[in-house]
Short mmCIF file of C-alpha atoms in Angstrom, two decimals:
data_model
loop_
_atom_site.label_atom_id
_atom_site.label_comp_id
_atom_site.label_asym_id
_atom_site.label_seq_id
_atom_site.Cartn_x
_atom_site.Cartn_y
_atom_site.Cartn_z
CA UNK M 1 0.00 0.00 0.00
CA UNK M 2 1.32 3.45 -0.39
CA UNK M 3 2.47 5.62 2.43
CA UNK M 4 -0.62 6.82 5.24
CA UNK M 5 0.61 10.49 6.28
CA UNK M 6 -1.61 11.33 9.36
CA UNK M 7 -2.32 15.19 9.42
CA UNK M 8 -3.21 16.59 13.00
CA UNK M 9 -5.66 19.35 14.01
CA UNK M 10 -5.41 22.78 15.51
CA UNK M 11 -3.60 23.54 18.61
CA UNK M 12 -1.40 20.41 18.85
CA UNK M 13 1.31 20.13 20.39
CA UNK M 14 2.33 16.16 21.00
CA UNK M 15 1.69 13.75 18.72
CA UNK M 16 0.36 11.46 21.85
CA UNK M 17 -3.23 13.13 19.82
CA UNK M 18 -3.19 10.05 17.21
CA UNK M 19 -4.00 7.61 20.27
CA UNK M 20 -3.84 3.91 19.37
CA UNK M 21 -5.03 5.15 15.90
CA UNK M 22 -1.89 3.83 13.68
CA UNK M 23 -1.91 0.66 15.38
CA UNK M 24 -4.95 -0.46 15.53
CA UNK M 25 -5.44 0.86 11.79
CA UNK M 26 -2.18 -1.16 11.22
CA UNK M 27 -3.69 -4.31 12.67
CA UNK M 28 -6.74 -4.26 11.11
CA UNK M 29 -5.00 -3.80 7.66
CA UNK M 30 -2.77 -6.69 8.30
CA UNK M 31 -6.43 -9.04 8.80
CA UNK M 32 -7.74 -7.85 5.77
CA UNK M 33 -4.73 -8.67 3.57
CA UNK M 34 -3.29 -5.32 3.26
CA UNK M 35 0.14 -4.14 3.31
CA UNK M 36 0.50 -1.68 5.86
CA UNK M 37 3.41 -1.59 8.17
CA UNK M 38 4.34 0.99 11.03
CA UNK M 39 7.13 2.15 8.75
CA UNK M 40 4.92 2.92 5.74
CA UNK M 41 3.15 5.55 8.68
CA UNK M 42 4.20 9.20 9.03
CA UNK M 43 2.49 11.71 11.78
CA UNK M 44 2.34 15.07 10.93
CA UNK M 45 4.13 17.75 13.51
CA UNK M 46 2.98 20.98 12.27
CA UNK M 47 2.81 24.34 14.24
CA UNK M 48 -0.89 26.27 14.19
CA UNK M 49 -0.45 27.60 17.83
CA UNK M 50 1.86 30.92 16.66
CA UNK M 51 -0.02 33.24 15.78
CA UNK M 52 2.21 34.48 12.83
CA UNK M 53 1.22 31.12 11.15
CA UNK M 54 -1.19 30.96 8.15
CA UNK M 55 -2.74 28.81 6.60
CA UNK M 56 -0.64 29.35 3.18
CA UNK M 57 2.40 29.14 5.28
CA UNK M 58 1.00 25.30 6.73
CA UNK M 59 0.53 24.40 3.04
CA UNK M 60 4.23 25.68 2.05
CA UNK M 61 5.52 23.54 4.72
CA UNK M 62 3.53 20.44 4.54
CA UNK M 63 4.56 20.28 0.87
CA UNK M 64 8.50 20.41 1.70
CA UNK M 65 8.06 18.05 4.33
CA UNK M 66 6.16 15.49 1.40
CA UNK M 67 9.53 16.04 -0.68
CA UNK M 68 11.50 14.71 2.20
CA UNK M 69 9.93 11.63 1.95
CA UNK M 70 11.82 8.83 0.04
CA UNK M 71 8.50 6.87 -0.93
CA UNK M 72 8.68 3.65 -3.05
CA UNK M 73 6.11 4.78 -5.57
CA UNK M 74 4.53 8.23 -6.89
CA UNK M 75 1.37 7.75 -4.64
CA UNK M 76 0.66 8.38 -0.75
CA UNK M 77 -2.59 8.28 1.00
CA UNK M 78 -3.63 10.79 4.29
CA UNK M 79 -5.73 10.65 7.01
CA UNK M 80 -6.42 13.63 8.97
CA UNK M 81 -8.29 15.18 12.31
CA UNK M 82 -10.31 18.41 12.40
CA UNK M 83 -7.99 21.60 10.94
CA UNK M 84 -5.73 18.92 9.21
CA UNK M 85 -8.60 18.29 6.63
CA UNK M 86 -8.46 21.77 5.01
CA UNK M 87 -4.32 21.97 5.49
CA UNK M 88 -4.16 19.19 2.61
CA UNK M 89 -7.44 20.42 0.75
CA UNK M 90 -5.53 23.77 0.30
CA UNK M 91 -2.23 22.00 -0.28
CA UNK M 92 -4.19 19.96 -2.63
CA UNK M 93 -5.48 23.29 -4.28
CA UNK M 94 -2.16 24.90 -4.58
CA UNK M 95 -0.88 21.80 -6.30
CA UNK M 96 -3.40 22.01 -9.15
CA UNK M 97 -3.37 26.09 -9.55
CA UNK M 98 0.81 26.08 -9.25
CA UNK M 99 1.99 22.98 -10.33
CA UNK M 100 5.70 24.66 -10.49
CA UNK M 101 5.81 25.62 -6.84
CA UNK M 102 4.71 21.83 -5.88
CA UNK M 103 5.23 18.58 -4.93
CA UNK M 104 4.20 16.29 -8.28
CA UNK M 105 3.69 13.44 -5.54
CA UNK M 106 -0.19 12.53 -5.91
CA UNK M 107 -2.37 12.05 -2.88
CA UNK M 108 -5.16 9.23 -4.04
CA UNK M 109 -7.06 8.88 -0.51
CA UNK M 110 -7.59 11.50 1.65
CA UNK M 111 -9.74 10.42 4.70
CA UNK M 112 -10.66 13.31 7.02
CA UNK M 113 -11.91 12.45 10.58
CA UNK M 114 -14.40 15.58 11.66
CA UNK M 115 -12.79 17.75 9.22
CA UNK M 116 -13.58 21.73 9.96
CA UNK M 117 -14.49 22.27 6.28
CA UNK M 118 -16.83 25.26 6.56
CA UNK M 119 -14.96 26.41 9.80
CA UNK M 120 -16.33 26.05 13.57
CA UNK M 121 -17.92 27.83 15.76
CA UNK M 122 -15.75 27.54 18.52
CA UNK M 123 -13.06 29.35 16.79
CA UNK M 124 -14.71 32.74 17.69
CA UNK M 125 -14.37 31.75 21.37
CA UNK M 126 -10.64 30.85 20.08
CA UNK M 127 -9.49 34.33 19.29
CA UNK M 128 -11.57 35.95 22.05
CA UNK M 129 -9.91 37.10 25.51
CA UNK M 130 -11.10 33.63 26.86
CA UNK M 131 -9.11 32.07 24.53
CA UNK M 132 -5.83 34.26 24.56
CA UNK M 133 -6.08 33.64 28.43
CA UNK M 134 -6.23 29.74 28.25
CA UNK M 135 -3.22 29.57 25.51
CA UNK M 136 -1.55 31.92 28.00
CA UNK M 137 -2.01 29.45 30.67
CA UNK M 138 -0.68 26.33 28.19
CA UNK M 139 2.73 28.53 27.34
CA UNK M 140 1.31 28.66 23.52
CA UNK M 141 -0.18 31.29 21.34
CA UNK M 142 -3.67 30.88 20.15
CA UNK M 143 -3.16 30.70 16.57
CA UNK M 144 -4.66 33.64 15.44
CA UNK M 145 -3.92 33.35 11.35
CA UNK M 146 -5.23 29.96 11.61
CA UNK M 147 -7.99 31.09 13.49
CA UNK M 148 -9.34 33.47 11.33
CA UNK M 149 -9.60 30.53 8.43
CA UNK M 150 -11.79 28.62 10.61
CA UNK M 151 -13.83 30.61 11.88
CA UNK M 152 -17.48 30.38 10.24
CA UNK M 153 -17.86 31.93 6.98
CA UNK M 154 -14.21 33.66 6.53
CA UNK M 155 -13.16 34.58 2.68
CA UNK M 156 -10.43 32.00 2.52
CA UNK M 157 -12.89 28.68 3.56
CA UNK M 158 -15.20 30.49 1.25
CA UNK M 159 -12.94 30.49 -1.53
CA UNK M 160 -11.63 26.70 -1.14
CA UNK M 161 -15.35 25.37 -0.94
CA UNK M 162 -16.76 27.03 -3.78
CA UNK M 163 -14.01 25.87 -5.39
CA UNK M 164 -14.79 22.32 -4.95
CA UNK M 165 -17.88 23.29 -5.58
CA UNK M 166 -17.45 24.37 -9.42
CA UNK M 167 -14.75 22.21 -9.76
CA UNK M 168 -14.47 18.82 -11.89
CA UNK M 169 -15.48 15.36 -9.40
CA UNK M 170 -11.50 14.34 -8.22
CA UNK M 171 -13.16 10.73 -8.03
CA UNK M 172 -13.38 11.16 -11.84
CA UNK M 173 -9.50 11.68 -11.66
CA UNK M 174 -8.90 9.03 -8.96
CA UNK M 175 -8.60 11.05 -6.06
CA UNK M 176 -10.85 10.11 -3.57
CA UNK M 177 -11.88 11.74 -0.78
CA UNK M 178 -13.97 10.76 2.32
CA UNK M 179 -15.33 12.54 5.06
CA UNK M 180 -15.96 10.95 8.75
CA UNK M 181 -17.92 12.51 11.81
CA UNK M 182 -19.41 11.34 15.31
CA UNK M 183 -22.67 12.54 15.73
CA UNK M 184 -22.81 13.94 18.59
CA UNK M 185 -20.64 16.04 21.67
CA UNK M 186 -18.92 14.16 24.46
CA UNK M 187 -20.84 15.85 27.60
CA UNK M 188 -18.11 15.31 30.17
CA UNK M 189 -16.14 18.17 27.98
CA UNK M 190 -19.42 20.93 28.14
CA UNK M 191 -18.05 23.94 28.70
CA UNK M 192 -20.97 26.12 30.73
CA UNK M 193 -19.27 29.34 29.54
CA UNK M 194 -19.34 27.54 25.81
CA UNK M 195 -22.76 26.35 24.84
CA UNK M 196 -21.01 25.32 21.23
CA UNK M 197 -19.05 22.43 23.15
CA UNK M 198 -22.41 21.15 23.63
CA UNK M 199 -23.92 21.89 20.34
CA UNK M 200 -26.77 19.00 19.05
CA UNK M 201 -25.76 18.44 15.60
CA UNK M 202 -22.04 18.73 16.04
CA UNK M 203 -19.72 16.75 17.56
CA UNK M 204 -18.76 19.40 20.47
CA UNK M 205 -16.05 20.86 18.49
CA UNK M 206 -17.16 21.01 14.49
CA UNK M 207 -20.99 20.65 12.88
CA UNK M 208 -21.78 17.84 11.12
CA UNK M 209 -22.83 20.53 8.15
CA UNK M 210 -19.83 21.94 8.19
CA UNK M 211 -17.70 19.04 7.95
CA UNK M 212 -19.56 17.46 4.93
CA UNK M 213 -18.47 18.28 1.44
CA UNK M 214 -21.98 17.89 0.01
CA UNK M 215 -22.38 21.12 -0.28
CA UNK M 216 -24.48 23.68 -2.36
CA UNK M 217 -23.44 27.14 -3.61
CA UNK M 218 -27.18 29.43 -4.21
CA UNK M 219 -27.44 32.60 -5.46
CA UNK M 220 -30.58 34.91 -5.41
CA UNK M 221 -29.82 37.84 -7.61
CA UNK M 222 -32.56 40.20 -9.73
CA UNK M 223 -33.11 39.10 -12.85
CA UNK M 224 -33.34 42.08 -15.82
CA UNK M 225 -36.66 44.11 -15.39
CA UNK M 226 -37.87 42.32 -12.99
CA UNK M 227 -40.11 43.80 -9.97
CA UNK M 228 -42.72 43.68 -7.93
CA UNK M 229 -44.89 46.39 -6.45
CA UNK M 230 -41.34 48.16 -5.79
CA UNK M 231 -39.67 45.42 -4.61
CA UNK M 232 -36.79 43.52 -6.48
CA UNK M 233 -37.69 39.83 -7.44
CA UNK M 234 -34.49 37.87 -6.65
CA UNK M 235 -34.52 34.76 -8.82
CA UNK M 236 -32.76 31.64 -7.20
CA UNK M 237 -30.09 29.73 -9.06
CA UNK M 238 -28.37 26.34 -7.67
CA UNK M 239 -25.10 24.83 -8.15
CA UNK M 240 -24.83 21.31 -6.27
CA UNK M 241 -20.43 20.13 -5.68
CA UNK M 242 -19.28 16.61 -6.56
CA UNK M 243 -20.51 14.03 -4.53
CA UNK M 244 -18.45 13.16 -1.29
CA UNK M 245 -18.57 10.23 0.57
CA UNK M 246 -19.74 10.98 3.84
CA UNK M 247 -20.32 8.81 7.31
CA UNK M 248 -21.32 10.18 10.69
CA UNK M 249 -20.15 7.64 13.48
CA UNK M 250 -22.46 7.00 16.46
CA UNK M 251 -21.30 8.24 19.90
CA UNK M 252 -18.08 9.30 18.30
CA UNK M 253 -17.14 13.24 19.44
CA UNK M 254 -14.16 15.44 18.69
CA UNK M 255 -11.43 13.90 20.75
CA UNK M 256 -11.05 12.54 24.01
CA UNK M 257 -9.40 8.98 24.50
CA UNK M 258 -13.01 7.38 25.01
CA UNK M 259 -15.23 8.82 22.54
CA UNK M 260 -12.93 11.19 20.10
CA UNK M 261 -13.18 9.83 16.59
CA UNK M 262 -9.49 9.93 16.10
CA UNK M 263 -7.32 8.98 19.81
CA UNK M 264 -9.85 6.16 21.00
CA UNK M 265 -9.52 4.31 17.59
CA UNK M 266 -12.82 3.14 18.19
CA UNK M 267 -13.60 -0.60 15.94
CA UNK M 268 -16.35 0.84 13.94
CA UNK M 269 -14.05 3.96 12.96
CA UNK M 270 -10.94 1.99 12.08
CA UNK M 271 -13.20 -0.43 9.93
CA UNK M 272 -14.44 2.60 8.03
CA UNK M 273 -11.25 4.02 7.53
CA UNK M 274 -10.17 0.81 6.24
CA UNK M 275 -13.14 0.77 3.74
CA UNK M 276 -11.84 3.90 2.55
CA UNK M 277 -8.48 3.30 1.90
CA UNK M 278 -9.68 -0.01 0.28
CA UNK M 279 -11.30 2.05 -2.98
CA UNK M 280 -9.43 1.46 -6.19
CA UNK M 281 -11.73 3.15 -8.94
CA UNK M 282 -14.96 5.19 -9.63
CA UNK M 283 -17.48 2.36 -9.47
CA UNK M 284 -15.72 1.20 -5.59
CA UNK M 285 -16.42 4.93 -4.52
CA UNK M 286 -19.79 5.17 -5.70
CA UNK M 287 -20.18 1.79 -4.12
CA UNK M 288 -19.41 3.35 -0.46
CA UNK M 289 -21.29 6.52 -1.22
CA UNK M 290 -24.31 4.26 -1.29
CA UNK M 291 -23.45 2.12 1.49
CA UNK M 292 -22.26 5.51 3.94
CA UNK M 293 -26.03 6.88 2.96
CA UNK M 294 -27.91 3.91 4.16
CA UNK M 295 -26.03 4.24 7.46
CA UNK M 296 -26.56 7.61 8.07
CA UNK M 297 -30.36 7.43 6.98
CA UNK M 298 -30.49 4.24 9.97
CA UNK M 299 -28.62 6.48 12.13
CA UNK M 300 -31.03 9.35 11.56
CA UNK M 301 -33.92 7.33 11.99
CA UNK M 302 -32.52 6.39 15.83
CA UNK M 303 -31.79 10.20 16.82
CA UNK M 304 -32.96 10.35 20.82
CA UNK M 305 -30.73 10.29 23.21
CA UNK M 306 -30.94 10.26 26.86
CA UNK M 307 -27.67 12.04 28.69
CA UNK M 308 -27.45 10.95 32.38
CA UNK M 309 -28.27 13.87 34.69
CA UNK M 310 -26.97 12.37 38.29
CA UNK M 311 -30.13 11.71 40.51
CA UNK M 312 -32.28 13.76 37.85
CA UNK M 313 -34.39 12.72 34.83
CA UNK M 314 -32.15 12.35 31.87
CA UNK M 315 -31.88 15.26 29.50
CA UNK M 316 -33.21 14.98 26.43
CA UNK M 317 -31.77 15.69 22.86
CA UNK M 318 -33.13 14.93 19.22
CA UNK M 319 -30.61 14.70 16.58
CA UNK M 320 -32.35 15.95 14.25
CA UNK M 321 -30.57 16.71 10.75
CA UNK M 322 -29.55 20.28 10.66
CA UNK M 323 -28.29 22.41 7.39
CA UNK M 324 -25.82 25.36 7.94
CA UNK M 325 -26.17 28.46 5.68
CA UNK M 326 -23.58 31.11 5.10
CA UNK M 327 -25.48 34.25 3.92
CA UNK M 328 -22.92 36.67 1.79
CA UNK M 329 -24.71 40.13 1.19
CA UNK M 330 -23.03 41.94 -1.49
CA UNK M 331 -24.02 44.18 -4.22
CA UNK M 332 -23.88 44.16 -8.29
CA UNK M 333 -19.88 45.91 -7.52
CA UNK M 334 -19.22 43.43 -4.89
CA UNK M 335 -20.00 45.89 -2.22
CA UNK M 336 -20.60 44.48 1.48
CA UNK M 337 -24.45 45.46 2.65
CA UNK M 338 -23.27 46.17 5.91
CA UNK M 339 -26.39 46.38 8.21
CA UNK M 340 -28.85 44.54 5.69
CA UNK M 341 -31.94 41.88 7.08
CA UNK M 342 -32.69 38.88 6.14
CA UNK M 343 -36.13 37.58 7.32
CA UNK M 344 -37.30 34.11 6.50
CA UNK M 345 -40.56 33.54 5.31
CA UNK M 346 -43.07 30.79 4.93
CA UNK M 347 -46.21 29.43 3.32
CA UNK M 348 -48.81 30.39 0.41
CA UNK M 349 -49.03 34.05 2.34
CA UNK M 350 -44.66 34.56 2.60
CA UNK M 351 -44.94 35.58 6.25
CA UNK M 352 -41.98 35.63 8.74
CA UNK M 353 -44.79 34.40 11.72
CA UNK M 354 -45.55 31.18 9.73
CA UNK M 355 -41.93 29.58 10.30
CA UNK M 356 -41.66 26.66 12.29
CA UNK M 357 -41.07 27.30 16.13
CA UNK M 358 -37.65 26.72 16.87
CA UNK M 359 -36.41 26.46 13.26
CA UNK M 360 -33.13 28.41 13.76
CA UNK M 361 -30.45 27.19 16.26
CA UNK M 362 -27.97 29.85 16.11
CA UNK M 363 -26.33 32.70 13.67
CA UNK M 364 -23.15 34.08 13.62
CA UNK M 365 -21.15 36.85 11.90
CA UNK M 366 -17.88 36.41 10.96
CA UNK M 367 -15.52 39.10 12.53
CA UNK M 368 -13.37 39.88 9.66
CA UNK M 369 -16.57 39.78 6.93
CA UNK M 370 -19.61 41.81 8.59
CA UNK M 371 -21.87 41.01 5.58
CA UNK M 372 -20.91 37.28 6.01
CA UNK M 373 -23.59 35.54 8.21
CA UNK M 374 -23.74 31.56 9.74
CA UNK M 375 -27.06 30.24 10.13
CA UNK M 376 -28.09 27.22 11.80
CA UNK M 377 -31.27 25.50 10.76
CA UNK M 378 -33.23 22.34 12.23
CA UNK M 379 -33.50 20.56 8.89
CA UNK M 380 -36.80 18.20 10.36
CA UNK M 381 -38.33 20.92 11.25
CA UNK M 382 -38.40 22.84 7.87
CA UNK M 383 -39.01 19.98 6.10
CA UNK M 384 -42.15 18.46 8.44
CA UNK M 385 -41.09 15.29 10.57
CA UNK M 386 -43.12 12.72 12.01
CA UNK M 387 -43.51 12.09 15.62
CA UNK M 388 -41.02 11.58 17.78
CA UNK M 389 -42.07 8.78 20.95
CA UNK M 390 -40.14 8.50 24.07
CA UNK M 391 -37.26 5.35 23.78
CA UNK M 392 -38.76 4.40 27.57
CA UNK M 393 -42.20 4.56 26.51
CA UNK M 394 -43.28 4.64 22.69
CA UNK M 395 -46.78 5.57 23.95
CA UNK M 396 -45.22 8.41 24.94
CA UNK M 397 -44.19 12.05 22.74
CA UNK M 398 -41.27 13.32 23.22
CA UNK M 399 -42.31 15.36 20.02
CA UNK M 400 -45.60 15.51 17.62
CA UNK M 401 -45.73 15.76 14.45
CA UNK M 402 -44.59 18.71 12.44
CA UNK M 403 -46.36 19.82 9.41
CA UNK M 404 -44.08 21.29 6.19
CA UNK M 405 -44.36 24.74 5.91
CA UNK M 406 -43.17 25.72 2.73
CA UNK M 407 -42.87 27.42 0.13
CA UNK M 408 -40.10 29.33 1.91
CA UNK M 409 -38.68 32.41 1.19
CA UNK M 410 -36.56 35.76 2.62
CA UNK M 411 -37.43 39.14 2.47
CA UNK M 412 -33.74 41.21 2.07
CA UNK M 413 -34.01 44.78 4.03
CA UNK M 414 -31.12 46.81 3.01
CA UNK M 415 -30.13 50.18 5.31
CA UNK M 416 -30.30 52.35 2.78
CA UNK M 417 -33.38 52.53 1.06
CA UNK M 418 -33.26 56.07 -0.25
CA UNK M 419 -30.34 58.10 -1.71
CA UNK M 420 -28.48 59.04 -4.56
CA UNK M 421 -27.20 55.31 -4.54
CA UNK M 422 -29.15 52.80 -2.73
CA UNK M 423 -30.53 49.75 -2.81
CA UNK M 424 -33.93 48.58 -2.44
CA UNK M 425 -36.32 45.83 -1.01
CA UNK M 426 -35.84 42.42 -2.61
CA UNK M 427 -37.96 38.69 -1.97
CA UNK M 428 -37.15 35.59 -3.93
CA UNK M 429 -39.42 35.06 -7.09
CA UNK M 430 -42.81 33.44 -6.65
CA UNK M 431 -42.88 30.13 -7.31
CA UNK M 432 -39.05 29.71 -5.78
CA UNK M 433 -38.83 27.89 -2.97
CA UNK M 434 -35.89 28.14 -0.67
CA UNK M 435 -35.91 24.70 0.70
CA UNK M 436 -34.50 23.69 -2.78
CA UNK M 437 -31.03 25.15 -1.42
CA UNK M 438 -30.91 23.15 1.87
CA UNK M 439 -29.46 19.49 2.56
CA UNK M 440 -29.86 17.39 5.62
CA UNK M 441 -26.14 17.31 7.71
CA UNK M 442 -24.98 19.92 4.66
CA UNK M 443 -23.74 23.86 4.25
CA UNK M 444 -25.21 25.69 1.49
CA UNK M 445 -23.40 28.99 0.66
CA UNK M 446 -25.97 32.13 -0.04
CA UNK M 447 -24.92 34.53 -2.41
CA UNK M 448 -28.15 37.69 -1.89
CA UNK M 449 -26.82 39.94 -4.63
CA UNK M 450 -29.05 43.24 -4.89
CA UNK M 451 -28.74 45.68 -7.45
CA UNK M 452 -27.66 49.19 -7.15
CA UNK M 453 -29.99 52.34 -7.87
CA UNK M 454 -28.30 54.64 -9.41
CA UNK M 455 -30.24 58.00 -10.20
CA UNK M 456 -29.88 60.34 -12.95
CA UNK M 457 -28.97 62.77 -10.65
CA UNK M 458 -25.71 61.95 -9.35
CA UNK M 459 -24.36 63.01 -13.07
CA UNK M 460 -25.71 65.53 -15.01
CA UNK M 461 -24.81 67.81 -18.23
CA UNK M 462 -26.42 71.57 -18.73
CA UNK M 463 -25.15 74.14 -21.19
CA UNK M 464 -26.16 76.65 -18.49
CA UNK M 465 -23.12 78.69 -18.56
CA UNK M 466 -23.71 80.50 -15.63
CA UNK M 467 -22.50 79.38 -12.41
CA UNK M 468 -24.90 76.42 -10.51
CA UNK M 469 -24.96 75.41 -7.23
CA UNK M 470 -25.91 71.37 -7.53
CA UNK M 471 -24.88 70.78 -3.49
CA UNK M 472 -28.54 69.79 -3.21
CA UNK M 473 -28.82 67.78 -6.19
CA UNK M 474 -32.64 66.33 -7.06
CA UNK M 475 -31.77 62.42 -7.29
CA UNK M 476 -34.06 62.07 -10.42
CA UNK M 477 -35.12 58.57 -11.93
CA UNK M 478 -33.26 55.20 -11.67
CA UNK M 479 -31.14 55.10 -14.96
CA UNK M 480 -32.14 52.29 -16.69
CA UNK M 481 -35.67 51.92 -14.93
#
């Protein structure tokens, strides 16, 4: 087999964080017939915790430390935890776009355990004072470069996701690429000042949605001449990426030596690593795609659990499916609508008060990007779900029914809605509806493009010789309305 590079995740600092990993991965090859020794295994020492560090400078230096490596053949294969997924996707990236700069060495697996695609939350809470105090504490610096990549909905994640977005199926190519998550938070690592460690629909460090590369990119942008009783009609168009295969792991979290999907090298994880590294061509891929989707749709179909509370009645959470959407506001010139709403709206009627209770989780705007906005949707609940009974008693609800509510739709209100250059109110078409854009477990990035009105008055031509005062000027008519 060709050589396994393991790739680590932000903040490390001994490689103790592969656990029993390479081992037991090593042992488990050896039953199935494959040649895998411990000398054929590399782990990954690479700094994120100085905060001079970027992201371009990880990818620079992984690829010198791949030409260091005296491999037998042209080929190696990686496995990586949480940041280490996106160090190799860029690397991966920068091989393609500057083939002169790079390594010609081809990577044909690359199996990323709870890999931060689209960023993580907790990476806010990261660069905060919190944050700065606790790498104090641990004789490191936070990380801030790195930092600012992950955190939810910065330009440069943006830029390598839409990329795989547009960009030719690797599988076609045979690269193949495979994405692994556990479904849900280890509690004894809640953080009550972090409610993120606990997050349902993460695994207490990274969302399931945003570790999934079956991702959309949607844009709703005005179509020429049309409007509606003032208002802009934003037409939606879809782009769907190349098909990734994808498997959540039950009761695997983040890390920790007992549940973390990585360090406790857990049977069921090592067995679907081996799957992956076990792919040879197209129709094998496809092959696991289809088996990785039956699991998760079992796996979705069992989605109460019961935490232990002490002496108390257990707490209750539903794992339902969520979708993550990353809301870009920009103008026609690429302009940031700073201060610009977004209201969600549902039914035959389009109202904002016909939304399912408790459809959004959480938002968040990235730091760096003010017009760049996370949202956090309960998938079931926008999409109707049936009745959920109580495990101890199936007589008993632990939730009824919901009912579909769509058509949905959003209402953009920009700030400035009057001027010599504004913009104006904007809905999607009739007849579009939003829920088109949104996958179970999966990020969809939302392009809201408005058009600028420009009025004849902000340039004007008189043969009026004598002097004018235009310091007041009369805004006019839209051009080209």
């Amino acid at each position: 087999m060709a050589t396994l590079v393991f790739v680590h995740g932000w903040s490390v600092t001994d490689t103790s964080t592969y656990g029993q990993m390479p081992e037991r991965l090593q042992q488990a090859a050896a039953k199935a017939g494959i040649a895998l020794t411990l000398a054929d295994i590399w782990l990954s020492e690479y700094v994120s915790f100085d905060d001079v560090v970027t992201m371009n400078d990880l990818v620079r230096g992984f690829d010198n430390a791949l030409r260091d490596l005296h491999l037998d053949g042209p080929d190696f294969a990686c496995i990586t935890h949480s940041t280490g997924g996106p160090v190799v996707r860029e690397w991966l990236r920068a091989q393609r776009d500057k083939p002169g700069c790079c390594s010609t060495i081809r990577l044909t697996h690359l199996v990323m355990l709870a890999p931060a695609n689209y960023g993580s939350a907790l990476a806010q809470l990261g660069k905060s004072e919190l944050g700065k105090l606790k790498a104090w504490l641990e004789g490191v610096e936070p990380g801030q470069r790195i930092l600012d990549w992950l955190e939810l909905g910065s330009p440069e994640s943006l830029a390598l996701n839409l990329d795989y977005i547009h960009s030719a199926d690797p599988a076609t190519s045979g690269q193949f690429q495979f994405v692994l998550i556990g479904d849900r938070p280890d509690r004894k690592f809640y953080d009550h000042l972090n409610s993120y460690t606990g997050e349902d629909g993460s695994d207490g460090v990274v969302r399931i949605a945003a570790a999934n590369l079956n991702a959309r990119h949607a844009v709703l942008a005005v179509q020429t001449g049309e409007l509606t009783d003032g208002i802009d009609a934003l037409s939606l168009t879809l782009q769907r990426g190349p098909r990734c295969a994808f498997r959540m792991i039950p009761g695997a979290s983040h890390f920790g030596d007992e549940h973390g999907i990585l360090a406790s090298a857990d049977p069921l994880t090592v067995d679907t690593i081996l799957s992956c590294l076990q792919v040879r061509d197209l129709a094998d891929y496809t092959a696991l795609c289809d088996r990785f989707d039956s699991a998760n749709a079992t796996r979705d179909t069992n989605k109460v659990e019961l935490e232990p509370v002490g002496p108390f009645a257990p707490r209750v959470h539903i794992h339902d499916p969520r979708s993550m959407v990353i809301v870009r506001l920009t103008d026609e010139a690429g302009n940031p609508l700073l201060g610009t709403g977004c209201v969600f709206t549902a039914g035959p009627q389009a109202s904002p008060d016909h939304m399912p209770h408790g459809f959004m989780h959480d938002q968040q705007t990235n730091t760096h990007a003010r017009n760049t906005v996370s949202l956090y949707f309960d998938y079931s609940l926008l999409a109707g779900d049936a009745r959920v009974p109580d495990p101890r008693n199936t007589r008993k609800t632990l939730r009824p029914a919901v009912p579909s509510h769509r058509p949905y739709g959003a209402l953009i209100e920009p700030a400035d809605l009057v001027g010599l250059v504004h913009h104006a109110l904007a809905r999607n078409k009739p007849g579009d509806d939003l829920f088109e854009m949104l996958g179970p477990h999966q990020t969809t990035v939302l392009d809201v493009v408005l058009p600028r009105k420009i009025h004849a008055g902000v340039f004007r031509l008189t043969r009026d010789l004598a002097p004018q005062d235009f310091s007041h000027p009369v805004p006019g008519p839209v051009i080209g309305e």
